[in-house]
Structure formats: structure tokens, C-alpha cells
PDB file of C-alpha atoms and ligand atoms in Angstrom:
ATOM      1  CA  UNK A 407      -2.824  -4.792  46.477  1.00 67.00           C
ATOM      2  CA  UNK A 408      -5.438  -2.075  46.587  1.00 75.00           C
ATOM      3  CA  UNK A 409      -8.591  -4.119  46.136  1.00 83.00           C
ATOM      4  CA  UNK A 410     -10.107  -7.238  47.686  1.00 90.00           C
ATOM      5  CA  UNK A 411     -10.765  -8.843  44.348  1.00 95.00           C
ATOM      6  CA  UNK A 412     -11.287  -8.397  40.627  1.00 97.00           C
ATOM      7  CA  UNK A 413     -12.950 -10.522  37.956  1.00 98.00           C
ATOM      8  CA  UNK A 414     -11.952 -10.000  34.300  1.00 98.00           C
ATOM      9  CA  UNK A 415     -12.983 -11.899  31.183  1.00 98.00           C
ATOM     10  CA  UNK A 416     -11.722 -12.230  27.602  1.00 98.00           C
ATOM     11  CA  UNK A 417     -13.221 -13.871  24.519  1.00 98.00           C
ATOM     12  CA  UNK A 418     -11.961 -16.897  22.640  1.00 98.00           C
ATOM     13  CA  UNK A 419     -11.564 -16.598  18.880  1.00 98.00           C
ATOM     14  CA  UNK A 420     -11.436 -18.538  15.689  1.00 98.00           C
ATOM     15  CA  UNK A 421      -9.047 -17.928  12.830  1.00 98.00           C
ATOM     16  CA  UNK A 422     -10.971 -17.307   9.636  1.00 98.00           C
ATOM     17  CA  UNK A 423      -7.915 -17.352   7.367  1.00 98.00           C
ATOM     18  CA  UNK A 424      -4.135 -17.437   7.560  1.00 98.00           C
ATOM     19  CA  UNK A 425      -3.096 -19.567  10.549  1.00 98.00           C
ATOM     20  CA  UNK A 426       0.481 -20.913  10.520  1.00 98.00           C
ATOM     21  CA  UNK A 427       1.475 -18.596   7.624  1.00 98.00           C
ATOM     22  CA  UNK A 428       0.864 -15.662  10.017  1.00 98.00           C
ATOM     23  CA  UNK A 429       3.742 -16.911  12.198  1.00 96.00           C
ATOM     24  CA  UNK A 430       6.005 -15.907   9.255  1.00 96.00           C
ATOM     25  CA  UNK A 431       4.567 -12.380   8.994  1.00 96.00           C
ATOM     26  CA  UNK A 432       1.856 -13.265   6.460  1.00 98.00           C
ATOM     27  CA  UNK A 433      -1.705 -11.808   6.649  1.00 98.00           C
ATOM     28  CA  UNK A 434      -4.486 -13.409   8.736  1.00 98.00           C
ATOM     29  CA  UNK A 435      -7.991 -12.732  10.063  1.00 98.00           C
ATOM     30  CA  UNK A 436      -9.521 -13.816  13.387  1.00 98.00           C
ATOM     31  CA  UNK A 437     -12.923 -13.165  14.926  1.00 98.00           C
ATOM     32  CA  UNK A 438     -13.657 -13.062  18.665  1.00 98.00           C
ATOM     33  CA  UNK A 439     -16.468 -15.386  19.781  1.00 98.00           C
ATOM     34  CA  UNK A 440     -19.124 -15.535  22.481  1.00 96.00           C
ATOM     35  CA  UNK A 441     -17.191 -18.020  24.634  1.00 97.00           C
ATOM     36  CA  UNK A 442     -15.184 -16.376  27.380  1.00 98.00           C
ATOM     37  CA  UNK A 443     -12.414 -17.084  29.860  1.00 98.00           C
ATOM     38  CA  UNK A 444     -12.955 -15.653  33.361  1.00 98.00           C
ATOM     39  CA  UNK A 445     -10.203 -14.917  35.898  1.00 98.00           C
ATOM     40  CA  UNK A 446     -10.920 -13.914  39.492  1.00 98.00           C
ATOM     41  CA  UNK A 447      -7.900 -12.646  41.459  1.00 98.00           C
ATOM     42  CA  UNK A 448      -7.628 -11.904  45.159  1.00 97.00           C
ATOM     43  CA  UNK A 449      -4.662 -11.082  47.400  1.00 95.00           C
ATOM     44  CA  UNK A 450      -3.109 -14.205  49.003  1.00 94.00           C
ATOM     45  CA  UNK A 451       0.074 -15.451  50.708  1.00 93.00           C
ATOM     46  CA  UNK A 452       1.623 -17.241  47.725  1.00 94.00           C
ATOM     47  CA  UNK A 453       0.532 -17.651  44.094  1.00 95.00           C
ATOM     48  CA  UNK A 454      -2.317 -20.170  43.985  1.00 96.00           C
ATOM     49  CA  UNK A 455      -4.441 -21.383  41.048  1.00 97.00           C
ATOM     50  CA  UNK A 456      -7.842 -22.926  41.727  1.00 97.00           C
ATOM     51  CA  UNK A 457      -6.764 -23.898  45.256  1.00 95.00           C
ATOM     52  CA  UNK A 458      -3.329 -25.380  44.319  1.00 96.00           C
ATOM     53  CA  UNK A 459       0.108 -23.646  44.473  1.00 96.00           C
ATOM     54  CA  UNK A 460       1.127 -22.802  40.910  1.00 96.00           C
ATOM     55  CA  UNK A 461       3.464 -25.247  39.181  1.00 93.00           C
ATOM     56  CA  UNK A 462       5.477 -23.309  36.566  1.00 93.00           C
ATOM     57  CA  UNK A 463       5.865 -26.367  34.260  1.00 93.00           C
ATOM     58  CA  UNK A 464       2.146 -27.099  34.227  1.00 94.00           C
ATOM     59  CA  UNK A 465       1.084 -23.465  33.852  1.00 95.00           C
ATOM     60  CA  UNK A 466       3.744 -21.677  31.786  1.00 96.00           C
ATOM     61  CA  UNK A 467       1.399 -18.934  30.475  1.00 96.00           C
ATOM     62  CA  UNK A 468       0.180 -18.017  33.964  1.00 97.00           C
ATOM     63  CA  UNK A 469       3.736 -18.124  35.347  1.00 97.00           C
ATOM     64  CA  UNK A 470       4.907 -15.743  32.598  1.00 97.00           C
ATOM     65  CA  UNK A 471       2.047 -13.263  33.209  1.00 97.00           C
ATOM     66  CA  UNK A 472       2.686 -13.305  36.988  1.00 97.00           C
ATOM     67  CA  UNK A 473       6.403 -12.762  36.420  1.00 96.00           C
ATOM     68  CA  UNK A 474       6.054  -9.764  34.099  1.00 95.00           C
ATOM     69  CA  UNK A 475       3.523  -8.214  36.468  1.00 94.00           C
ATOM     70  CA  UNK A 476       5.882  -8.816  39.444  1.00 93.00           C
ATOM     71  CA  UNK A 477       3.228 -10.718  41.438  1.00 94.00           C
ATOM     72  CA  UNK A 478       4.128 -13.268  44.151  1.00 93.00           C
ATOM     73  CA  UNK A 479       1.043 -13.465  46.339  1.00 93.00           C
ATOM     74  CA  UNK A 480      -2.161 -13.832  44.423  1.00 96.00           C
ATOM     75  CA  UNK A 481      -5.063 -16.276  44.500  1.00 97.00           C
ATOM     76  CA  UNK A 482      -6.452 -16.990  41.038  1.00 98.00           C
ATOM     77  CA  UNK A 483      -9.676 -18.828  40.222  1.00 98.00           C
ATOM     78  CA  UNK A 484     -10.499 -19.522  36.605  1.00 98.00           C
ATOM     79  CA  UNK A 485     -13.657 -20.501  34.787  1.00 97.00           C
ATOM     80  CA  UNK A 486     -13.691 -21.126  31.061  1.00 97.00           C
ATOM     81  CA  UNK A 487     -16.298 -21.677  28.360  1.00 96.00           C
ATOM     82  CA  UNK A 488     -13.459 -22.318  25.851  1.00 95.00           C
ATOM     83  CA  UNK A 489     -12.127 -25.901  25.871  1.00 91.00           C
ATOM     84  CA  UNK A 490      -8.336 -25.803  26.339  1.00 90.00           C
ATOM     85  CA  UNK A 491      -6.186 -26.743  23.302  1.00 92.00           C
ATOM     86  CA  UNK A 492      -9.240 -26.632  21.046  1.00 94.00           C
ATOM     87  CA  UNK A 493      -7.885 -24.092  18.532  1.00 94.00           C
ATOM     88  CA  UNK A 494     -10.252 -21.476  19.952  1.00 96.00           C
ATOM     89  CA  UNK A 495      -7.723 -19.251  21.706  1.00 94.00           C
ATOM     90  CA  UNK A 496      -8.097 -20.290  25.355  1.00 95.00           C
ATOM     91  CA  UNK A 497      -4.458 -19.517  26.272  1.00 95.00           C
ATOM     92  CA  UNK A 498      -4.568 -15.964  24.867  1.00 97.00           C
ATOM     93  CA  UNK A 499      -7.911 -15.369  26.610  1.00 98.00           C
ATOM     94  CA  UNK A 500      -6.392 -16.651  29.858  1.00 98.00           C
ATOM     95  CA  UNK A 501      -3.353 -14.358  29.493  1.00 98.00           C
ATOM     96  CA  UNK A 502      -5.298 -11.179  28.668  1.00 98.00           C
ATOM     97  CA  UNK A 503      -7.983 -11.672  31.348  1.00 98.00           C
ATOM     98  CA  UNK A 504      -5.382 -12.536  34.011  1.00 98.00           C
ATOM     99  CA  UNK A 505      -3.170  -9.582  33.096  1.00 97.00           C
ATOM    100  CA  UNK A 506      -6.175  -7.217  33.200  1.00 98.00           C
ATOM    101  CA  UNK A 507      -7.345  -8.560  36.574  1.00 97.00           C
ATOM    102  CA  UNK A 508      -3.844  -8.222  38.088  1.00 97.00           C
ATOM    103  CA  UNK A 509      -3.436  -4.647  36.832  1.00 96.00           C
ATOM    104  CA  UNK A 510      -6.904  -3.768  38.169  1.00 96.00           C
ATOM    105  CA  UNK A 511      -6.275  -5.252  41.635  1.00 95.00           C
ATOM    106  CA  UNK A 512      -3.037  -3.219  41.810  1.00 94.00           C
ATOM    107  CA  UNK A 513      -4.944  -0.114  40.666  1.00 93.00           C
ATOM    108  CA  UNK A 514      -2.671   0.166  37.622  1.00 94.00           C
ATOM    109  CA  UNK A 515      -3.743   1.769  34.394  1.00 93.00           C
ATOM    110  CA  UNK A 516      -5.135  -0.830  31.942  1.00 95.00           C
ATOM    111  CA  UNK A 517      -3.996  -0.339  28.372  1.00 97.00           C
ATOM    112  CA  UNK A 518      -5.509  -2.906  25.974  1.00 98.00           C
ATOM    113  CA  UNK A 519      -2.457  -2.807  23.702  1.00 97.00           C
ATOM    114  CA  UNK A 520      -0.233  -3.706  26.703  1.00 97.00           C
ATOM    115  CA  UNK A 521      -2.515  -6.658  27.475  1.00 97.00           C
ATOM    116  CA  UNK A 522      -2.251  -7.859  23.872  1.00 98.00           C
ATOM    117  CA  UNK A 523       1.521  -7.452  23.946  1.00 97.00           C
ATOM    118  CA  UNK A 524       1.856  -9.307  27.296  1.00 96.00           C
ATOM    119  CA  UNK A 525      -0.258 -12.203  25.970  1.00 97.00           C
ATOM    120  CA  UNK A 526       1.723 -12.294  22.696  1.00 97.00           C
ATOM    121  CA  UNK A 527       5.017 -12.446  24.618  1.00 97.00           C
ATOM    122  CA  UNK A 528       3.641 -15.213  26.865  1.00 96.00           C
ATOM    123  CA  UNK A 529       2.621 -17.276  23.815  1.00 94.00           C
ATOM    124  CA  UNK A 530       5.937 -16.568  22.095  1.00 94.00           C
ATOM    125  CA  UNK A 531       7.889 -17.702  25.153  1.00 92.00           C
ATOM    126  CA  UNK A 532       5.836 -20.879  25.627  1.00 91.00           C
ATOM    127  CA  UNK A 533       5.590 -21.873  21.924  1.00 85.00           C
ATOM    128  CA  UNK A 534       9.076 -20.493  21.054  1.00 86.00           C
ATOM    129  CA  UNK A 535       7.434 -18.887  18.001  1.00 88.00           C
ATOM    130  CA  UNK A 536       3.979 -17.272  17.612  1.00 93.00           C
ATOM    131  CA  UNK A 537       2.015 -14.493  15.960  1.00 97.00           C
ATOM    132  CA  UNK A 538       0.156 -11.727  17.837  1.00 97.00           C
ATOM    133  CA  UNK A 539      -3.173 -12.774  16.229  1.00 97.00           C
ATOM    134  CA  UNK A 540      -4.805 -14.654  19.145  1.00 97.00           C
ATOM    135  CA  UNK A 541      -3.507 -12.177  21.717  1.00 98.00           C
ATOM    136  CA  UNK A 542      -4.851  -9.166  19.777  1.00 98.00           C
ATOM    137  CA  UNK A 543      -8.208 -10.810  19.200  1.00 98.00           C
ATOM    138  CA  UNK A 544      -8.760 -11.724  22.849  1.00 98.00           C
ATOM    139  CA  UNK A 545      -7.641  -8.260  24.002  1.00 98.00           C
ATOM    140  CA  UNK A 546      -9.527  -6.112  21.488  1.00 98.00           C
ATOM    141  CA  UNK A 547     -12.422  -8.485  20.621  1.00 98.00           C
ATOM    142  CA  UNK A 548     -14.520  -7.977  17.449  1.00 98.00           C
ATOM    143  CA  UNK A 549     -12.534  -8.716  14.272  1.00 98.00           C
ATOM    144  CA  UNK A 550      -8.760  -8.525  13.894  1.00 98.00           C
ATOM    145  CA  UNK A 551      -6.732  -8.601  10.685  1.00 98.00           C
ATOM    146  CA  UNK A 552      -2.940  -8.707  10.486  1.00 98.00           C
ATOM    147  CA  UNK A 553      -0.972  -7.282   7.562  1.00 97.00           C
ATOM    148  CA  UNK A 554      -4.199  -6.618   5.646  1.00 96.00           C
ATOM    149  CA  UNK A 555      -4.774  -3.897   3.008  1.00 94.00           C
ATOM    150  CA  UNK A 556      -4.728  -0.556   4.876  1.00 94.00           C
ATOM    151  CA  UNK A 557      -8.302   0.382   3.927  1.00 93.00           C
ATOM    152  CA  UNK A 558      -9.737  -2.793   5.469  1.00 94.00           C
ATOM    153  CA  UNK A 559      -9.951  -1.522   9.042  1.00 95.00           C
ATOM    154  CA  UNK A 560      -8.614   0.741  11.768  1.00 97.00           C
ATOM    155  CA  UNK A 561      -4.901   0.416  12.570  1.00 97.00           C
ATOM    156  CA  UNK A 562      -4.327  -0.390  16.266  1.00 97.00           C
ATOM    157  CA  UNK A 563      -0.748  -1.524  16.897  1.00 96.00           C
ATOM    158  CA  UNK A 564       2.380  -3.132  15.476  1.00 97.00           C
ATOM    159  CA  UNK A 565       4.240  -6.153  16.837  1.00 97.00           C
ATOM    160  CA  UNK A 566       7.733  -7.246  15.805  1.00 96.00           C
ATOM    161  CA  UNK A 567       9.849 -10.346  16.474  1.00 95.00           C
ATOM    162  CA  UNK A 568      13.088 -10.969  14.626  1.00 92.00           C
ATOM    163  CA  UNK A 569      12.487 -10.651  10.888  1.00 92.00           C
ATOM    164  CA  UNK A 570       8.691 -10.624  11.257  1.00 95.00           C
ATOM    165  CA  UNK A 571       6.478  -7.571  11.647  1.00 96.00           C
ATOM    166  CA  UNK A 572       2.708  -7.479  11.975  1.00 98.00           C
ATOM    167  CA  UNK A 573       0.514  -4.373  11.550  1.00 98.00           C
ATOM    168  CA  UNK A 574      -2.652  -5.108  13.488  1.00 98.00           C
ATOM    169  CA  UNK A 575      -6.051  -3.723  12.462  1.00 98.00           C
ATOM    170  CA  UNK A 576      -9.529  -3.859  13.947  1.00 97.00           C
ATOM    171  CA  UNK A 577     -11.948  -4.723  11.124  1.00 97.00           C
ATOM    172  CA  UNK A 578     -15.738  -4.392  10.863  1.00 95.00           C
ATOM    173  CA  UNK A 579     -17.415  -7.800  11.275  1.00 95.00           C
ATOM    174  CA  UNK A 580     -20.208  -8.221   8.708  1.00 95.00           C
ATOM    175  CA  UNK A 581     -23.218 -10.393   9.512  1.00 95.00           C
ATOM    176  CA  UNK A 582     -22.107 -13.985   8.904  1.00 97.00           C
ATOM    177  CA  UNK A 583     -23.151 -17.261  10.524  1.00 97.00           C
ATOM    178  CA  UNK A 584     -20.488 -19.739  11.563  1.00 98.00           C
ATOM    179  CA  UNK A 585     -20.665 -23.164  13.137  1.00 98.00           C
ATOM    180  CA  UNK A 586     -17.629 -24.509  14.992  1.00 98.00           C
ATOM    181  CA  UNK A 587     -17.033 -28.239  15.413  1.00 98.00           C
ATOM    182  CA  UNK A 588     -14.677 -29.512  18.095  1.00 97.00           C
ATOM    183  CA  UNK A 589     -13.036 -32.871  17.330  1.00 97.00           C
ATOM    184  CA  UNK A 590     -12.485 -33.591  21.041  1.00 96.00           C
ATOM    185  CA  UNK A 591      -8.781 -34.102  20.261  1.00 97.00           C
ATOM    186  CA  UNK A 592      -6.333 -31.718  21.950  1.00 95.00           C
ATOM    187  CA  UNK A 593      -4.380 -29.527  19.580  1.00 94.00           C
ATOM    188  CA  UNK A 594      -0.748 -28.896  20.553  1.00 92.00           C
ATOM    189  CA  UNK A 595       0.056 -25.486  19.110  1.00 93.00           C
ATOM    190  CA  UNK A 596       3.780 -25.442  20.008  1.00 91.00           C
ATOM    191  CA  UNK A 597       4.401 -28.847  18.388  1.00 94.00           C
ATOM    192  CA  UNK A 598       2.489 -27.977  15.209  1.00 96.00           C
ATOM    193  CA  UNK A 599       4.211 -24.612  14.812  1.00 95.00           C
ATOM    194  CA  UNK A 600       7.544 -26.438  15.196  1.00 95.00           C
ATOM    195  CA  UNK A 601       6.485 -29.090  12.656  1.00 96.00           C
ATOM    196  CA  UNK A 602       5.801 -26.384  10.050  1.00 97.00           C
ATOM    197  CA  UNK A 603       9.109 -24.657  10.862  1.00 96.00           C
ATOM    198  CA  UNK A 604      11.046 -27.895  10.277  1.00 96.00           C
ATOM    199  CA  UNK A 605       9.091 -28.651   7.107  1.00 97.00           C
ATOM    200  CA  UNK A 606       9.872 -25.161   5.781  1.00 96.00           C
ATOM    201  CA  UNK A 607      13.539 -25.573   6.633  1.00 95.00           C
ATOM    202  CA  UNK A 608      13.827 -28.884   4.767  1.00 95.00           C
ATOM    203  CA  UNK A 609      11.537 -28.263   1.846  1.00 93.00           C
ATOM    204  CA  UNK A 610      10.963 -25.288  -0.449  1.00 96.00           C
ATOM    205  CA  UNK A 611       7.499 -26.747  -1.186  1.00 95.00           C
ATOM    206  CA  UNK A 612       6.367 -25.836   2.377  1.00 97.00           C
ATOM    207  CA  UNK A 613       7.380 -22.208   1.759  1.00 97.00           C
ATOM    208  CA  UNK A 614       5.319 -22.285  -1.457  1.00 97.00           C
ATOM    209  CA  UNK A 615       2.318 -23.470   0.609  1.00 97.00           C
ATOM    210  CA  UNK A 616       2.806 -20.614   3.092  1.00 98.00           C
ATOM    211  CA  UNK A 617       2.912 -18.157   0.170  1.00 98.00           C
ATOM    212  CA  UNK A 618      -0.253 -19.727  -1.280  1.00 98.00           C
ATOM    213  CA  UNK A 619      -1.976 -19.308   2.105  1.00 98.00           C
ATOM    214  CA  UNK A 620      -1.001 -15.621   1.912  1.00 98.00           C
ATOM    215  CA  UNK A 621      -2.671 -15.367  -1.526  1.00 98.00           C
ATOM    216  CA  UNK A 622      -5.944 -17.013  -0.464  1.00 98.00           C
ATOM    217  CA  UNK A 623      -6.028 -14.951   2.736  1.00 98.00           C
ATOM    218  CA  UNK A 624      -5.700 -11.693   0.760  1.00 98.00           C
ATOM    219  CA  UNK A 625      -8.416 -12.926  -1.594  1.00 98.00           C
ATOM    220  CA  UNK A 626     -10.630 -13.747   1.415  1.00 98.00           C
ATOM    221  CA  UNK A 627     -10.036 -10.277   2.884  1.00 97.00           C
ATOM    222  CA  UNK A 628     -11.276  -8.795  -0.378  1.00 97.00           C
ATOM    223  CA  UNK A 629     -14.396 -11.034  -0.188  1.00 97.00           C
ATOM    224  CA  UNK A 630     -15.090  -9.824   3.387  1.00 97.00           C
ATOM    225  CA  UNK A 631     -14.855  -6.176   2.242  1.00 95.00           C
ATOM    226  CA  UNK A 632     -17.290  -6.886  -0.614  1.00 96.00           C
ATOM    227  CA  UNK A 633     -19.545  -9.116   1.556  1.00 97.00           C
ATOM    228  CA  UNK A 634     -19.073 -11.954  -0.917  1.00 98.00           C
ATOM    229  CA  UNK A 635     -19.930 -15.005   1.201  1.00 98.00           C
ATOM    230  CA  UNK A 636     -19.654 -17.444  -1.722  1.00 98.00           C
ATOM    231  CA  UNK A 637     -16.122 -16.233  -2.497  1.00 98.00           C
ATOM    232  CA  UNK A 638     -15.138 -16.222   1.177  1.00 98.00           C
ATOM    233  CA  UNK A 639     -16.388 -19.794   1.637  1.00 98.00           C
ATOM    234  CA  UNK A 640     -14.449 -20.921  -1.440  1.00 98.00           C
ATOM    235  CA  UNK A 641     -11.163 -19.499  -0.154  1.00 98.00           C
ATOM    236  CA  UNK A 642     -11.776 -20.947   3.340  1.00 98.00           C
ATOM    237  CA  UNK A 643     -12.006 -24.417   1.780  1.00 98.00           C
ATOM    238  CA  UNK A 644      -8.879 -23.727  -0.325  1.00 98.00           C
ATOM    239  CA  UNK A 645      -7.065 -22.627   2.827  1.00 98.00           C
ATOM    240  CA  UNK A 646      -8.044 -25.919   4.486  1.00 98.00           C
ATOM    241  CA  UNK A 647      -6.543 -27.858   1.575  1.00 98.00           C
ATOM    242  CA  UNK A 648      -3.293 -25.881   1.810  1.00 98.00           C
ATOM    243  CA  UNK A 649      -3.121 -26.425   5.576  1.00 98.00           C
ATOM    244  CA  UNK A 650      -3.690 -30.158   4.998  1.00 98.00           C
ATOM    245  CA  UNK A 651      -0.790 -30.245   2.520  1.00 96.00           C
ATOM    246  CA  UNK A 652       1.292 -28.409   5.121  1.00 97.00           C
ATOM    247  CA  UNK A 653       0.609 -31.372   7.414  1.00 97.00           C
ATOM    248  CA  UNK A 654      -1.453 -29.715  10.155  1.00 98.00           C
ATOM    249  CA  UNK A 655      -4.865 -31.309   9.565  1.00 98.00           C
ATOM    250  CA  UNK A 656      -5.938 -34.815  10.651  1.00 98.00           C
ATOM    251  CA  UNK A 657      -8.565 -37.317   9.564  1.00 98.00           C
ATOM    252  CA  UNK A 658     -11.087 -36.196  12.205  1.00 98.00           C
ATOM    253  CA  UNK A 659     -10.848 -32.556  11.069  1.00 98.00           C
ATOM    254  CA  UNK A 660     -11.071 -33.565   7.396  1.00 98.00           C
ATOM    255  CA  UNK A 661     -14.169 -35.634   8.149  1.00 98.00           C
ATOM    256  CA  UNK A 662     -15.964 -32.709   9.842  1.00 98.00           C
ATOM    257  CA  UNK A 663     -14.895 -30.263   7.101  1.00 98.00           C
ATOM    258  CA  UNK A 664     -16.026 -32.597   4.282  1.00 98.00           C
ATOM    259  CA  UNK A 665     -19.372 -33.317   5.961  1.00 98.00           C
ATOM    260  CA  UNK A 666     -20.079 -29.613   6.605  1.00 98.00           C
ATOM    261  CA  UNK A 667     -19.338 -28.560   3.013  1.00 98.00           C
ATOM    262  CA  UNK A 668     -22.672 -29.967   1.850  1.00 97.00           C
ATOM    263  CA  UNK A 669     -24.514 -27.226   3.796  1.00 98.00           C
ATOM    264  CA  UNK A 670     -21.864 -24.473   3.820  1.00 98.00           C
ATOM    265  CA  UNK A 671     -20.213 -21.804   1.684  1.00 98.00           C
ATOM    266  CA  UNK A 672     -16.904 -23.208   2.925  1.00 98.00           C
ATOM    267  CA  UNK A 673     -15.196 -24.893   5.855  1.00 98.00           C
ATOM    268  CA  UNK A 674     -11.706 -25.309   7.277  1.00 98.00           C
ATOM    269  CA  UNK A 675      -9.729 -26.236  10.345  1.00 98.00           C
ATOM    270  CA  UNK A 676      -9.165 -23.306  12.664  1.00 98.00           C
ATOM    271  CA  UNK A 677      -6.141 -22.600  14.867  1.00 97.00           C
ATOM    272  CA  UNK A 678      -3.117 -24.839  14.923  1.00 96.00           C
ATOM    273  CA  UNK A 679      -4.921 -28.052  13.819  1.00 97.00           C
ATOM    274  CA  UNK A 680      -3.866 -31.679  14.400  1.00 97.00           C
ATOM    275  CA  UNK A 681      -7.201 -31.941  16.288  1.00 97.00           C
ATOM    276  CA  UNK A 682      -8.904 -28.970  17.901  1.00 97.00           C
ATOM    277  CA  UNK A 683     -11.704 -27.400  15.892  1.00 98.00           C
ATOM    278  CA  UNK A 684     -13.021 -26.601  12.428  1.00 98.00           C
ATOM    279  CA  UNK A 685     -15.287 -23.780  11.346  1.00 98.00           C
ATOM    280  CA  UNK A 686     -17.958 -23.573   8.636  1.00 98.00           C
ATOM    281  CA  UNK A 687     -19.513 -20.462   7.055  1.00 98.00           C
ATOM    282  CA  UNK A 688     -23.148 -21.262   6.401  1.00 98.00           C
ATOM    283  CA  UNK A 689     -26.723 -20.089   6.226  1.00 97.00           C
ATOM    284  CA  UNK A 690     -27.952 -23.512   7.372  1.00 98.00           C
ATOM    285  CA  UNK A 691     -26.426 -23.651  10.876  1.00 98.00           C
ATOM    286  CA  UNK A 692     -28.804 -26.312  12.229  1.00 98.00           C
ATOM    287  CA  UNK A 693     -28.014 -28.671   9.344  1.00 98.00           C
ATOM    288  CA  UNK A 694     -24.264 -28.135   9.830  1.00 98.00           C
ATOM    289  CA  UNK A 695     -24.586 -28.795  13.582  1.00 98.00           C
ATOM    290  CA  UNK A 696     -26.482 -32.012  12.869  1.00 98.00           C
ATOM    291  CA  UNK A 697     -23.921 -33.287  10.358  1.00 98.00           C
ATOM    292  CA  UNK A 698     -20.983 -32.408  12.648  1.00 98.00           C
ATOM    293  CA  UNK A 699     -22.652 -34.334  15.491  1.00 98.00           C
ATOM    294  CA  UNK A 700     -23.317 -37.314  13.176  1.00 98.00           C
ATOM    295  CA  UNK A 701     -19.607 -37.346  12.250  1.00 98.00           C
ATOM    296  CA  UNK A 702     -18.383 -37.425  15.847  1.00 97.00           C
ATOM    297  CA  UNK A 703     -17.768 -33.699  16.516  1.00 98.00           C
ATOM    298  CA  UNK A 704     -19.199 -31.329  19.112  1.00 97.00           C
ATOM    299  CA  UNK A 705     -20.825 -28.405  17.258  1.00 98.00           C
ATOM    300  CA  UNK A 706     -21.913 -24.961  18.384  1.00 97.00           C
ATOM    301  CA  UNK A 707     -23.279 -21.940  16.542  1.00 97.00           C
ATOM    302  CA  UNK A 708     -20.774 -19.129  16.953  1.00 97.00           C
ATOM    303  CA  UNK A 709     -21.709 -15.528  17.726  1.00 95.00           C
ATOM    304  CA  UNK A 710     -19.162 -12.968  16.559  1.00 97.00           C
ATOM    305  CA  UNK A 711     -18.728  -9.186  16.968  1.00 96.00           C
ATOM    306  CA  UNK A 712     -18.235  -9.565  20.742  1.00 97.00           C
ATOM    307  CA  UNK A 713     -16.221  -7.293  23.073  1.00 98.00           C
ATOM    308  CA  UNK A 714     -12.613  -7.895  24.072  1.00 98.00           C
ATOM    309  CA  UNK A 715     -11.182  -7.925  27.578  1.00 98.00           C
ATOM    310  CA  UNK A 716     -13.735  -6.694  30.139  1.00 98.00           C
ATOM    311  CA  UNK A 717     -13.582  -5.953  33.880  1.00 97.00           C
ATOM    312  CA  UNK A 718     -16.631  -7.817  35.150  1.00 96.00           C
ATOM    313  CA  UNK A 719     -16.394  -7.054  38.887  1.00 91.00           C
ATOM    314  CA  UNK A 720     -14.197  -5.090  41.290  1.00 88.00           C
ATOM    315  CA  UNK A 721     -14.776  -5.444  45.030  1.00 90.00           C
TER     316      UNK A 721
HETATM  317  O1  PMV B1474      -4.573 -23.218  18.027  1.00 59.75           O
HETATM  318  P1  PMV B1474      -4.447 -21.808  18.477  1.00 59.75           P
HETATM  319  O2  PMV B1474      -5.748 -21.206  18.906  1.00 59.75           O
HETATM  320  O3  PMV B1474      -3.373 -21.669  19.536  1.00 59.75           O
HETATM  321  O4  PMV B1474      -3.959 -20.924  17.204  1.00 59.75           O
HETATM  322  C1  PMV B1474      -2.629 -21.039  16.708  1.00 59.75           C
HETATM  323  C2  PMV B1474      -2.445 -20.224  15.458  1.00 59.75           C
HETATM  324  C3  PMV B1474      -1.049 -20.368  14.799  1.00 59.75           C
HETATM  325  O5  PMV B1474      -1.063 -19.540  13.630  1.00 59.75           O
HETATM  326  C4  PMV B1474      -0.778 -21.800  14.387  1.00 59.75           C
HETATM  327  C5  PMV B1474       0.071 -19.909  15.727  1.00 59.75           C
HETATM  328  C6  PMV B1474       0.103 -18.412  16.002  1.00 59.75           C
HETATM  329  O6  PMV B1474       0.753 -18.037  16.994  1.00 59.75           O
HETATM  330  O7  PMV B1474      -0.459 -17.609  15.227  1.00 59.75           O
END
């Protein structure tokens, strides 16, 4: 270790369109948000997290990141504004900020693509199946689109696993106002990804839904390029319906989505679902917050176009 300590942070994200289908190489869009995960690392005797020796079963993402960085003696303290398992990308933000802090304390070169790749591999290992969407968004920040039309943004990197390949682009984030609503119910990404896999294996109908999600996502990408908020909202709501048919919504999410629609261009669950959060595109954010609160959710107005992984302090 070359330094006494480093603090790094990464943003959470929400998925605007394409979750679950993206696991099968389909297109998707995610935007980084103004809620961050902070990791402070300092040299220690053994690996410790927030004062307790690290238990690999309880902290598989952290264990994976420590292993690939060859670290055995580090003290980690974390602080997060992103509720865990809320569909807002806390595990990818943890992985990218921790990886950056470890590389910085060892005086290693920090390459943002490597951080995204490390976080993707950590998620893939833990969930047994994943896309590089969350990992890319927390590493690069701003807006990220996977397998989008080539003129939509700036190409940054390509990830591949088995039969699936994702070309990853940074996209301009137009001015849009979103409200997120957290159901308070933990969302178990690995289980939901597995549920969709089994459904697809048993039933051709599930594959049709995944292909439909691809179509609405491409339509939504076109709306973003044309700054057509009405069209974008419409496809967000369609995407929510398709995700519900795929079996990854729940009554609490449906309630928040339905209630928000009255004051929004569109609304949908975001992330893996089964709980976690929903997102609404609106120009009446206070009204949407009020209705989400009245229907049992915890709302917040989301700021987008925020930076990716950042070294906050080196001492
Ligand atoms: O719920 P989150 O934030 O972990 O998002 C999961 C998104 C999925 O498409 C369901 C899985 C993935 O790896 O892309």
C-alpha cells in the first residue's frame, strides 16, 4: 500500500428501458443519479468491512472485488445514499467505488473501463447471469445505452458473455424530470433474473415478451433522440406492462405506477422488480411525490447527468 487512505464514490442509476431483456443481449438505457455510494479504504491487518472481518457469504460482491485485486489486508468503511436491493444499482456502485479506491491506494492506474468490467464480472458471478448495464452506468455516470443505434451516442466498450454481446455507448442526457418511488420491499436481482430464465426456458411466450421489450426500448431510444417526452412516457408504461406479464412486477409497484400515471408522461418499475423502485417521467414532480407517498412509497426527485466514479480524497 502506498497511501494512508482513499475515498472513492460512484453513482446509483435507474433503468429507463430494457431491464431483464438486456440480460439476453437486447438494448437498454440507464441514467446515473445523484445518490452515491462511498468507499473509504485504508491499509489494515486483515480485510475488514465497517469494523467487522469480511464474511464472504454475506458480502459476495466485496469478496470478489478484493480477490481480483489481490487484496488481503484492507479496512473498508462504506456509506451509501442508495438503499440496498432497491433497483437503484447499489451493488454496482459499491463494486466500482471499491475497485477504484483499492487501485488508488495501491497507486495503480485507474481505467474506468476496467472498473466497469470488474463490477460486471462481480455481478455476473453473484447473480450467475447479468448485463453490464449497471456496472457501466456506475463507472461512467451520465447516460448509458447498450446495443443502441450507432448514432445515438459515443461508443465506449464492448462486453461479451457466452452468446451475448453488448456494445456500450455513452449518450447525451436531455433535460427530463424523473421521480423515483421506493416500495420499501427488497428486490432480489439474482432470483428474478433466474425466474425469467426459467420462464423463457419453459415458455415461448416469455421469449416473445423479451422481444417486445426490445421493440419498445428501440422506440424509446428514438424518442430520446427526438426529445419526444410524450412518446418516451408512453413506451415506459408499455415496458412496465411487458415486465408485469414477464412476472417481475408486484402489487406495490403496480400501485405506485398506476397512481403516478395521472401526473406523468409514463411510469414503470426500474431494475429487477419484485419490489425495489419505480420511476416516473413527469413535469409535475411535486404532485407525483405526493401521490407516491399517499400510496405507501418513499419518493424522491431524481437528478440525472451526474459524473461516474470519482476519487473524493487521497491522504
Ligand atoms: O435491480 P438492479 O438494480 O440490480 O437491476 C437489475 C437489472 C437486470 O436487467 C434485471 C439484470 C442485469 O444484470 O441487467
